[in-house]
């Protein structure tokens, strides 16, 4: 009970001021089997002690939940929040003479606090603090806890010295996805090293030169398997740490897939470098703030952004050291080696690594000037370490005499051949013998070859009477699992697999296959070595324990699917309850089955029907939604993408052998696509609210998809009607401006920009496609280029280059050029801008000083016929990786200019690449476009030719790699360099693999010819421009797996090109205006062709045409006055019409034309008042009031204005004969009949926090006219966020001097993006985070509102104003391009847990949202 005493002492020290200093020095407490809530054996102990003399009052305190323990537990949480707490619990029963049991059960030995870590000890209550040796697993568990605690204290102190705060560390961990400190892994490795071992390396001259030389180099250590490379790496790390050097390290591990990729290595090293250097930290956080998905990107993007643009540009004061272990376990290590060579070339970082492979296989990529030292571990290097190991373990072996002991050591050393694993397995056998004869027999019979040794171990296992079936299962799971399972995970997996109960999983492992499988310090079940795994997989029929990969993976996949289809993974029973609020009691196997099951499918024979049926059973059950929810909540959405690609590959393989027909195949085919689309379309929604997959997402999927078919066809659930698309659409958004020609396009991680013929540059949000800002270049914009850090944009026309600061949205510099710029490139952290102009000039601008630094002509030194050939170029491209400029001249070979040497590098012809000097040129069609690959350490150049060919060159070799027919005019490369896009004047867009020119995807369209292409910053979207439109595409083929994973045999991507036929917009007539009448359920849509149609509000289907303005003239606005049924419409030619509508039978028609007038200037607003026979027309400089009469219309009055940029009129909610007019944050009242102003000159001042730059956007009313709603926004940004303010209508009367917003509604001001309408006592609106929400005016509380459903991102990705309507049954109308979507029952769904800080009544006790009857 010492732990209880310590807790009470700590409480008293915190309570008494004189002991505060002592309490403040306590940082952590480790409890070993402490009875925090008493012990069940206390009662028995009391009875026993009663037989002896003397009082035992402490025994009473040990009863379960005694007053004493409750008192301590009530107070301790108040004071221990800043402590690190560890609670260890016993797992073995204690023998007390007449029985045995646990003294302190697990639930009594743990606290359950958030700051507590728990771990088990393989001991009884007496032995929990007694350890046999440093190799005792219990000792290592407690020691590691102490070590990690001390390390965290050191790290905290170190971080404090470097100025890191908790928020910075949290952001760094979150951005880079590094959850486990690398230090923990090092301590485990270092603890396994024998003291005094591995010292031989430190004495080697090569190592000392690497460590101390002024020149950086790569030290490559190779050795055969099981030679102790990882332990050696740990010693190197320990040594460099002892010298107080800056160090980063990484252990690749084949047993954990997440530890075998280039990306995981780069992210870990970046994390460590940032923790050591504040300048790296600041730069990384800035980069990650712009791309918060960097941890999910492929390794090329991570390398480019975090290393090339940050770490390798940092000026380090001291030499940096990187230690990398087991490079051979990195997939693919061939991709990492060039990066490491680049590291030592560019920075003072010294790299040392261990690998099975020798460096010689990579020597061909070694650049001049880079030094690599290759060393191989020899037997004589490790003999001394093996002797140390043997001597340390001799105490566990039978001791006959010293001669036998020394002979044993010598024999083992001679036969070991430097293999530590062989020594370890041999010692295990020797522990079971007793005589010197038996010792000699073991040493003589045991084979020195590892394969023979493994065969011997398996033969011994085969002689066991019991446990062979369990041993086979353990070996299969350990060999074939994607990552090591914990003992608890394996325990549950085996019970499902074997359909049997298991007593003690640890004892089962040790007794049945303990020589081949072990449990590490983190309770993970591991193969003793990779060589053992390899042997079992190739053993074939030589042993009953041999594992056939396909069968093993099928066994695991079937077990996972059995679990996923079971009761634990069932979804919520009540549809209106958020799944996130339902606590699921799931076993620990849930993580592995959800995260990894699909990876095993890749290894299973595709013709296996049993697996297909099990997979189909899972996919057609509601459990599939629980799986998606779990992945979104606890894992990474990329796992869903990977699962979809695995399903695709399984089908592709199967179709080679069997018929493609069958409902199971159709289901699998649908989910293969749907999983990827769910991520690309609803990814952000799933991350924010994983349970949205149950009710909110399926209704918005197309009707032919599996989620919609299986889960959206509910009568009571949300239903979406009116849309014609039956399947996914690859075109995410289309931006149209009929008055412009789009000439230039560029993308960054955050924005994309379109340059126009008018000189405008429209900047859009990369994710939502909403316009953010318009810049003015003052001439047609021919070229755009973002800086890598996205806070700078360069624009170029025929005369000027302008540099824009995207933080202030101001122009930074302006440079005269006089010629069109063909290509621009930012250099030196955006301090320089490099430009290639059409007059053959290379320009370098200094962006710090704002001056032209250098100008040169790259053709001036060309001699002979070359000088005459290269006159006026067509286009050009830079490659800063190779230091080249490629230039195209009409009908000529491609010119490559060396930027560093300022000389001709080469000329490339289409047929052979580099043109041999003095060889006559063969006539060939000229190139029309070109682009370099952006992949690191590549030298690929793609060029399109006039005859339709697309040619790929290797500029390092001067050769042609591939040629294909593409008919391309414009080209673009993805940010990772893996995908090449092409477009042509026929509207055909194609995607190729850049390294092979293999076609991946084609879009056939009869849209405008494609004039420009660009990839989004993450490479998952492709944008094109042509004519007056810009399209944003998100084809699933762009979500390509990292080659790390492709080469890991877990993901195989289909190579079949995808074809997508997009119907042109000639038959598509966009809806440009919407008007709805809630009382009469009328839905009217104005279109870009001048027509106005009636739509059926129940189905969203177009009914019939009501009227038509001039053909081809766009309807800009529709206003329907509900009382008089007068429909007012405005078109783009400034024509205003007013029609009266009347119901005929079951439909509505135009009964008469009331008004038809051409204003001659743009009309901003039109209002009508049928009761007073008035119509008001508003333009920028004039308001005109007309009287509508049967015998003609009469002009009543005109109000003239000098100029006004922001104003709005509205009918007074409670005084229908008055108008409210708001301009410049002042309101006036006017008479509807005469347009006579009723208020004083000063008007009604609108008080509150309305910023001067905000202008009025809309005026409406709610709550029966008691409240006036106004929205304000930036006048220069029509699509910027709105600010909603609510006013009491009573404040707007003739005598009012001022009006203030109603205070209690202030919290809504910044939350409402778009008003949708009023329904009973509730206001319906679109929240800024895309949720459709509502709030109750009558019972409004601060920050309290209900969230009903979330709109898909592609619905909101548009450059036009969002158009909503609301009808009286609560259905919401939404205009989606040329269609009307009707969202039914959406407001009946309420997502709990999203209504702000206020506590809400439970769903069962609150009234449902009511709507008036139809």
PDB file of C-alpha atoms in Angstrom, residues 210-410:
ATOM      1  CA  UNK A 210      33.406  10.373 -41.599  1.00  0.00           C
ATOM      2  CA  UNK A 211      32.703  11.769 -38.132  1.00  0.00           C
ATOM      3  CA  UNK A 212      35.421  14.431 -37.971  1.00  0.00           C
ATOM      4  CA  UNK A 213      36.448  15.348 -41.525  1.00  0.00           C
ATOM      5  CA  UNK A 214      35.654  18.825 -42.833  1.00  0.00           C
ATOM      6  CA  UNK A 215      34.094  17.269 -45.928  1.00  0.00           C
ATOM      7  CA  UNK A 216      30.686  15.658 -45.763  1.00  0.00           C
ATOM      8  CA  UNK A 217      30.374  12.109 -47.027  1.00  0.00           C
ATOM      9  CA  UNK A 218      28.118   9.068 -46.984  1.00  0.00           C
ATOM     10  CA  UNK A 219      29.345   6.125 -44.910  1.00  0.00           C
ATOM     11  CA  UNK A 220      27.733   2.899 -46.157  1.00  0.00           C
ATOM     12  CA  UNK A 221      28.016  -0.170 -43.889  1.00  0.00           C
ATOM     13  CA  UNK A 222      26.906  -3.486 -45.361  1.00  0.00           C
ATOM     14  CA  UNK A 223      26.664  -6.900 -43.733  1.00  0.00           C
ATOM     15  CA  UNK A 224      24.944 -10.237 -44.144  1.00  0.00           C
ATOM     16  CA  UNK A 225      21.628 -10.902 -42.361  1.00  0.00           C
ATOM     17  CA  UNK A 226      21.531 -11.167 -38.555  1.00  0.00           C
ATOM     18  CA  UNK A 227      25.015  -9.683 -38.159  1.00  0.00           C
ATOM     19  CA  UNK A 228      23.851  -7.083 -35.632  1.00  0.00           C
ATOM     20  CA  UNK A 229      23.457  -4.060 -37.918  1.00  0.00           C
ATOM     21  CA  UNK A 230      20.599  -2.554 -35.908  1.00  0.00           C
ATOM     22  CA  UNK A 231      22.498  -2.868 -32.618  1.00  0.00           C
ATOM     23  CA  UNK A 232      25.487  -1.267 -34.342  1.00  0.00           C
ATOM     24  CA  UNK A 233      23.289   1.642 -35.483  1.00  0.00           C
ATOM     25  CA  UNK A 234      22.145   2.095 -31.891  1.00  0.00           C
ATOM     26  CA  UNK A 235      25.776   2.299 -30.748  1.00  0.00           C
ATOM     27  CA  UNK A 236      26.532   4.948 -33.395  1.00  0.00           C
ATOM     28  CA  UNK A 237      23.561   7.000 -32.217  1.00  0.00           C
ATOM     29  CA  UNK A 238      24.659   6.624 -28.606  1.00  0.00           C
ATOM     30  CA  UNK A 239      28.192   7.702 -29.498  1.00  0.00           C
ATOM     31  CA  UNK A 240      27.167  10.810 -31.442  1.00  0.00           C
ATOM     32  CA  UNK A 241      24.754  11.776 -28.679  1.00  0.00           C
ATOM     33  CA  UNK A 242      27.586  11.521 -26.161  1.00  0.00           C
ATOM     34  CA  UNK A 243      29.534  14.057 -28.247  1.00  0.00           C
ATOM     35  CA  UNK A 244      26.583  16.480 -28.017  1.00  0.00           C
ATOM     36  CA  UNK A 245      26.227  16.626 -31.816  1.00  0.00           C
ATOM     37  CA  UNK A 246      23.029  17.431 -33.729  1.00  0.00           C
ATOM     38  CA  UNK A 247      21.579  14.078 -34.693  1.00  0.00           C
ATOM     39  CA  UNK A 248      18.573  12.599 -36.501  1.00  0.00           C
ATOM     40  CA  UNK A 249      18.087   8.882 -36.990  1.00  0.00           C
ATOM     41  CA  UNK A 250      15.656   6.334 -38.404  1.00  0.00           C
ATOM     42  CA  UNK A 251      15.185   2.557 -38.123  1.00  0.00           C
ATOM     43  CA  UNK A 252      13.548   0.915 -41.140  1.00  0.00           C
ATOM     44  CA  UNK A 253      11.633  -2.189 -40.096  1.00  0.00           C
ATOM     45  CA  UNK A 254      10.135  -4.756 -42.473  1.00  0.00           C
ATOM     46  CA  UNK A 255       7.775  -5.919 -39.714  1.00  0.00           C
ATOM     47  CA  UNK A 256       5.943  -2.613 -39.701  1.00  0.00           C
ATOM     48  CA  UNK A 257       4.839  -1.418 -43.123  1.00  0.00           C
ATOM     49  CA  UNK A 258       4.626   2.171 -41.969  1.00  0.00           C
ATOM     50  CA  UNK A 259       8.349   1.956 -41.192  1.00  0.00           C
ATOM     51  CA  UNK A 260       9.373   0.796 -44.669  1.00  0.00           C
ATOM     52  CA  UNK A 261       8.530   3.816 -46.844  1.00  0.00           C
ATOM     53  CA  UNK A 262      10.574   6.742 -48.047  1.00  0.00           C
ATOM     54  CA  UNK A 263       7.809   9.097 -46.903  1.00  0.00           C
ATOM     55  CA  UNK A 264       7.889   7.866 -43.303  1.00  0.00           C
ATOM     56  CA  UNK A 265      11.668   8.336 -43.220  1.00  0.00           C
ATOM     57  CA  UNK A 266      11.495  11.864 -44.607  1.00  0.00           C
ATOM     58  CA  UNK A 267       8.700  12.920 -42.252  1.00  0.00           C
ATOM     59  CA  UNK A 268      10.509  11.537 -39.203  1.00  0.00           C
ATOM     60  CA  UNK A 269      13.808  13.204 -40.073  1.00  0.00           C
ATOM     61  CA  UNK A 270      12.036  16.499 -40.830  1.00  0.00           C
ATOM     62  CA  UNK A 271      10.309  16.236 -37.437  1.00  0.00           C
ATOM     63  CA  UNK A 272      13.632  15.684 -35.670  1.00  0.00           C
ATOM     64  CA  UNK A 273      15.362  18.519 -37.546  1.00  0.00           C
ATOM     65  CA  UNK A 274      12.538  20.884 -36.648  1.00  0.00           C
ATOM     66  CA  UNK A 275      12.779  19.927 -32.970  1.00  0.00           C
ATOM     67  CA  UNK A 276      16.493  20.751 -33.049  1.00  0.00           C
ATOM     68  CA  UNK A 277      16.401  23.986 -35.040  1.00  0.00           C
ATOM     69  CA  UNK A 278      13.868  26.767 -34.574  1.00  0.00           C
ATOM     70  CA  UNK A 279      14.555  28.173 -38.032  1.00  0.00           C
ATOM     71  CA  UNK A 280      13.636  24.816 -39.558  1.00  0.00           C
ATOM     72  CA  UNK A 281      10.579  24.615 -37.302  1.00  0.00           C
ATOM     73  CA  UNK A 282       9.303  28.051 -38.306  1.00  0.00           C
ATOM     74  CA  UNK A 283       9.782  27.335 -41.993  1.00  0.00           C
ATOM     75  CA  UNK A 284       8.171  23.886 -41.773  1.00  0.00           C
ATOM     76  CA  UNK A 285       5.150  25.209 -39.901  1.00  0.00           C
ATOM     77  CA  UNK A 286       4.716  27.903 -42.547  1.00  0.00           C
ATOM     78  CA  UNK A 287       4.854  25.333 -45.347  1.00  0.00           C
ATOM     79  CA  UNK A 288       2.516  22.940 -43.550  1.00  0.00           C
ATOM     80  CA  UNK A 289       0.033  25.704 -42.756  1.00  0.00           C
ATOM     81  CA  UNK A 290      -0.417  26.083 -46.520  1.00  0.00           C
ATOM     82  CA  UNK A 291      -0.570  22.318 -47.087  1.00  0.00           C
ATOM     83  CA  UNK A 292      -1.872  20.595 -43.955  1.00  0.00           C
ATOM     84  CA  UNK A 293      -2.060  17.259 -45.792  1.00  0.00           C
ATOM     85  CA  UNK A 294       1.697  17.010 -46.319  1.00  0.00           C
ATOM     86  CA  UNK A 295       1.932  13.857 -44.192  1.00  0.00           C
ATOM     87  CA  UNK A 296      -0.399  12.107 -46.653  1.00  0.00           C
ATOM     88  CA  UNK A 297       1.474  13.216 -49.758  1.00  0.00           C
ATOM     89  CA  UNK A 298       3.828  10.959 -51.705  1.00  0.00           C
ATOM     90  CA  UNK A 299       7.512  11.123 -50.862  1.00  0.00           C
ATOM     91  CA  UNK A 300       8.382  13.315 -53.847  1.00  0.00           C
ATOM     92  CA  UNK A 301       6.126  16.083 -52.564  1.00  0.00           C
ATOM     93  CA  UNK A 302       7.503  15.691 -49.025  1.00  0.00           C
ATOM     94  CA  UNK A 303      11.066  15.851 -50.366  1.00  0.00           C
ATOM     95  CA  UNK A 304      10.386  18.885 -52.498  1.00  0.00           C
ATOM     96  CA  UNK A 305       8.502  20.917 -49.921  1.00  0.00           C
ATOM     97  CA  UNK A 306      10.181  19.997 -46.648  1.00  0.00           C
ATOM     98  CA  UNK A 307      13.744  19.358 -47.769  1.00  0.00           C
ATOM     99  CA  UNK A 308      14.501  21.154 -51.037  1.00  0.00           C
ATOM    100  CA  UNK A 309      12.502  24.228 -50.049  1.00  0.00           C
ATOM    101  CA  UNK A 310      13.292  24.234 -46.332  1.00  0.00           C
ATOM    102  CA  UNK A 311      15.795  21.977 -44.572  1.00  0.00           C
ATOM    103  CA  UNK A 312      18.477  21.887 -47.264  1.00  0.00           C
ATOM    104  CA  UNK A 313      18.287  25.658 -47.627  1.00  0.00           C
ATOM    105  CA  UNK A 314      18.876  26.247 -43.926  1.00  0.00           C
ATOM    106  CA  UNK A 315      22.336  27.492 -42.961  1.00  0.00           C
ATOM    107  CA  UNK A 316      23.350  25.235 -40.081  1.00  0.00           C
ATOM    108  CA  UNK A 317      25.996  26.488 -37.697  1.00  0.00           C
ATOM    109  CA  UNK A 318      27.123  22.976 -36.794  1.00  0.00           C
ATOM    110  CA  UNK A 319      27.577  19.767 -38.733  1.00  0.00           C
ATOM    111  CA  UNK A 320      24.447  17.585 -38.757  1.00  0.00           C
ATOM    112  CA  UNK A 321      24.448  13.798 -38.485  1.00  0.00           C
ATOM    113  CA  UNK A 322      21.902  11.311 -39.811  1.00  0.00           C
ATOM    114  CA  UNK A 323      21.975   7.614 -38.865  1.00  0.00           C
ATOM    115  CA  UNK A 324      19.836   5.250 -40.968  1.00  0.00           C
ATOM    116  CA  UNK A 325      19.412   1.590 -40.142  1.00  0.00           C
ATOM    117  CA  UNK A 326      18.356  -1.269 -42.440  1.00  0.00           C
ATOM    118  CA  UNK A 327      18.114   0.624 -45.709  1.00  0.00           C
ATOM    119  CA  UNK A 328      17.446  -2.703 -47.425  1.00  0.00           C
ATOM    120  CA  UNK A 329      14.082  -2.835 -45.607  1.00  0.00           C
ATOM    121  CA  UNK A 330      13.001   0.451 -47.253  1.00  0.00           C
ATOM    122  CA  UNK A 331      10.717   0.039 -50.263  1.00  0.00           C
ATOM    123  CA  UNK A 332      11.980   1.133 -52.699  1.00  0.00           C
ATOM    124  CA  UNK A 333      15.456   1.943 -51.386  1.00  0.00           C
ATOM    125  CA  UNK A 334      16.582   2.731 -54.918  1.00  0.00           C
ATOM    126  CA  UNK A 335      14.482   5.907 -54.672  1.00  0.00           C
ATOM    127  CA  UNK A 336      15.997   6.986 -51.357  1.00  0.00           C
ATOM    128  CA  UNK A 337      19.672   6.649 -52.232  1.00  0.00           C
ATOM    129  CA  UNK A 338      19.674   9.519 -54.793  1.00  0.00           C
ATOM    130  CA  UNK A 339      17.979  11.731 -52.208  1.00  0.00           C
ATOM    131  CA  UNK A 340      20.656  10.940 -49.622  1.00  0.00           C
ATOM    132  CA  UNK A 341      23.385  11.749 -52.138  1.00  0.00           C
ATOM    133  CA  UNK A 342      21.624  15.017 -52.824  1.00  0.00           C
ATOM    134  CA  UNK A 343      21.565  15.755 -49.087  1.00  0.00           C
ATOM    135  CA  UNK A 344      25.330  15.501 -48.640  1.00  0.00           C
ATOM    136  CA  UNK A 345      25.841  17.441 -51.864  1.00  0.00           C
ATOM    137  CA  UNK A 346      23.748  20.426 -50.762  1.00  0.00           C
ATOM    138  CA  UNK A 347      24.289  20.647 -47.015  1.00  0.00           C
ATOM    139  CA  UNK A 348      26.723  19.879 -44.155  1.00  0.00           C
ATOM    140  CA  UNK A 349      24.851  16.721 -43.219  1.00  0.00           C
ATOM    141  CA  UNK A 350      26.812  13.506 -42.699  1.00  0.00           C
ATOM    142  CA  UNK A 351      24.902  10.328 -43.360  1.00  0.00           C
ATOM    143  CA  UNK A 352      25.793   6.859 -42.113  1.00  0.00           C
ATOM    144  CA  UNK A 353      23.620   3.855 -42.936  1.00  0.00           C
ATOM    145  CA  UNK A 354      23.509   0.093 -42.621  1.00  0.00           C
ATOM    146  CA  UNK A 355      22.173  -2.297 -45.248  1.00  0.00           C
ATOM    147  CA  UNK A 356      22.414  -5.853 -46.452  1.00  0.00           C
ATOM    148  CA  UNK A 357      23.196  -4.492 -49.899  1.00  0.00           C
ATOM    149  CA  UNK A 358      26.530  -3.031 -50.896  1.00  0.00           C
ATOM    150  CA  UNK A 359      26.776   0.469 -52.350  1.00  0.00           C
ATOM    151  CA  UNK A 360      28.213  -0.855 -55.607  1.00  0.00           C
ATOM    152  CA  UNK A 361      24.720  -1.468 -56.996  1.00  0.00           C
ATOM    153  CA  UNK A 362      24.039   2.282 -56.728  1.00  0.00           C
ATOM    154  CA  UNK A 363      27.432   3.596 -57.875  1.00  0.00           C
ATOM    155  CA  UNK A 364      26.112   4.443 -61.342  1.00  0.00           C
ATOM    156  CA  UNK A 365      24.094   7.378 -59.935  1.00  0.00           C
ATOM    157  CA  UNK A 366      27.036   8.875 -58.045  1.00  0.00           C
ATOM    158  CA  UNK A 367      27.801  12.419 -59.146  1.00  0.00           C
ATOM    159  CA  UNK A 368      31.347  13.806 -59.353  1.00  0.00           C
ATOM    160  CA  UNK A 369      32.500  15.425 -56.128  1.00  0.00           C
ATOM    161  CA  UNK A 370      30.330  13.316 -53.812  1.00  0.00           C
ATOM    162  CA  UNK A 371      32.294  10.955 -51.583  1.00  0.00           C
ATOM    163  CA  UNK A 372      30.895   7.621 -50.463  1.00  0.00           C
ATOM    164  CA  UNK A 373      32.819   5.286 -48.151  1.00  0.00           C
ATOM    165  CA  UNK A 374      31.673   1.682 -48.427  1.00  0.00           C
ATOM    166  CA  UNK A 375      32.553  -0.709 -45.602  1.00  0.00           C
ATOM    167  CA  UNK A 376      31.515  -4.301 -44.939  1.00  0.00           C
ATOM    168  CA  UNK A 377      31.214  -5.924 -41.529  1.00  0.00           C
ATOM    169  CA  UNK A 378      33.596  -8.911 -41.382  1.00  0.00           C
ATOM    170  CA  UNK A 379      33.485 -11.883 -39.046  1.00  0.00           C
ATOM    171  CA  UNK A 380      36.537 -10.714 -37.143  1.00  0.00           C
ATOM    172  CA  UNK A 381      34.777  -7.375 -36.508  1.00  0.00           C
ATOM    173  CA  UNK A 382      31.956  -8.976 -34.564  1.00  0.00           C
ATOM    174  CA  UNK A 383      33.768 -11.896 -32.898  1.00  0.00           C
ATOM    175  CA  UNK A 384      34.542  -9.844 -29.812  1.00  0.00           C
ATOM    176  CA  UNK A 385      30.881  -8.840 -29.532  1.00  0.00           C
ATOM    177  CA  UNK A 386      29.749 -12.459 -29.828  1.00  0.00           C
ATOM    178  CA  UNK A 387      32.187 -13.443 -27.067  1.00  0.00           C
ATOM    179  CA  UNK A 388      30.720 -10.741 -24.840  1.00  0.00           C
ATOM    180  CA  UNK A 389      27.240 -12.024 -25.572  1.00  0.00           C
ATOM    181  CA  UNK A 390      28.218 -15.606 -24.807  1.00  0.00           C
ATOM    182  CA  UNK A 391      29.942 -14.739 -21.550  1.00  0.00           C
ATOM    183  CA  UNK A 392      26.949 -12.709 -20.424  1.00  0.00           C
ATOM    184  CA  UNK A 393      24.632 -15.675 -21.037  1.00  0.00           C
ATOM    185  CA  UNK A 394      26.833 -18.462 -19.650  1.00  0.00           C
ATOM    186  CA  UNK A 395      25.119 -18.237 -16.272  1.00  0.00           C
ATOM    187  CA  UNK A 396      21.942 -19.563 -17.885  1.00  0.00           C
ATOM    188  CA  UNK A 397      23.712 -22.625 -19.317  1.00  0.00           C
ATOM    189  CA  UNK A 398      24.753 -25.848 -17.586  1.00  0.00           C
ATOM    190  CA  UNK A 399      28.186 -25.447 -15.998  1.00  0.00           C
ATOM    191  CA  UNK A 400      30.388 -28.548 -15.970  1.00  0.00           C
ATOM    192  CA  UNK A 401      33.854 -27.078 -15.667  1.00  0.00           C
ATOM    193  CA  UNK A 402      35.892 -24.207 -17.068  1.00  0.00           C
ATOM    194  CA  UNK A 403      37.374 -26.283 -19.889  1.00  0.00           C
ATOM    195  CA  UNK A 404      33.930 -27.306 -21.126  1.00  0.00           C
ATOM    196  CA  UNK A 405      32.830 -23.676 -20.834  1.00  0.00           C
ATOM    197  CA  UNK A 406      35.737 -22.340 -22.903  1.00  0.00           C
ATOM    198  CA  UNK A 407      35.344 -25.111 -25.467  1.00  0.00           C
ATOM    199  CA  UNK A 408      31.657 -24.248 -25.751  1.00  0.00           C
ATOM    200  CA  UNK A 409      32.474 -20.593 -26.420  1.00  0.00           C
ATOM    201  CA  UNK A 410      35.133 -21.443 -28.983  1.00  0.00           C
TER     202      UNK A 410
END
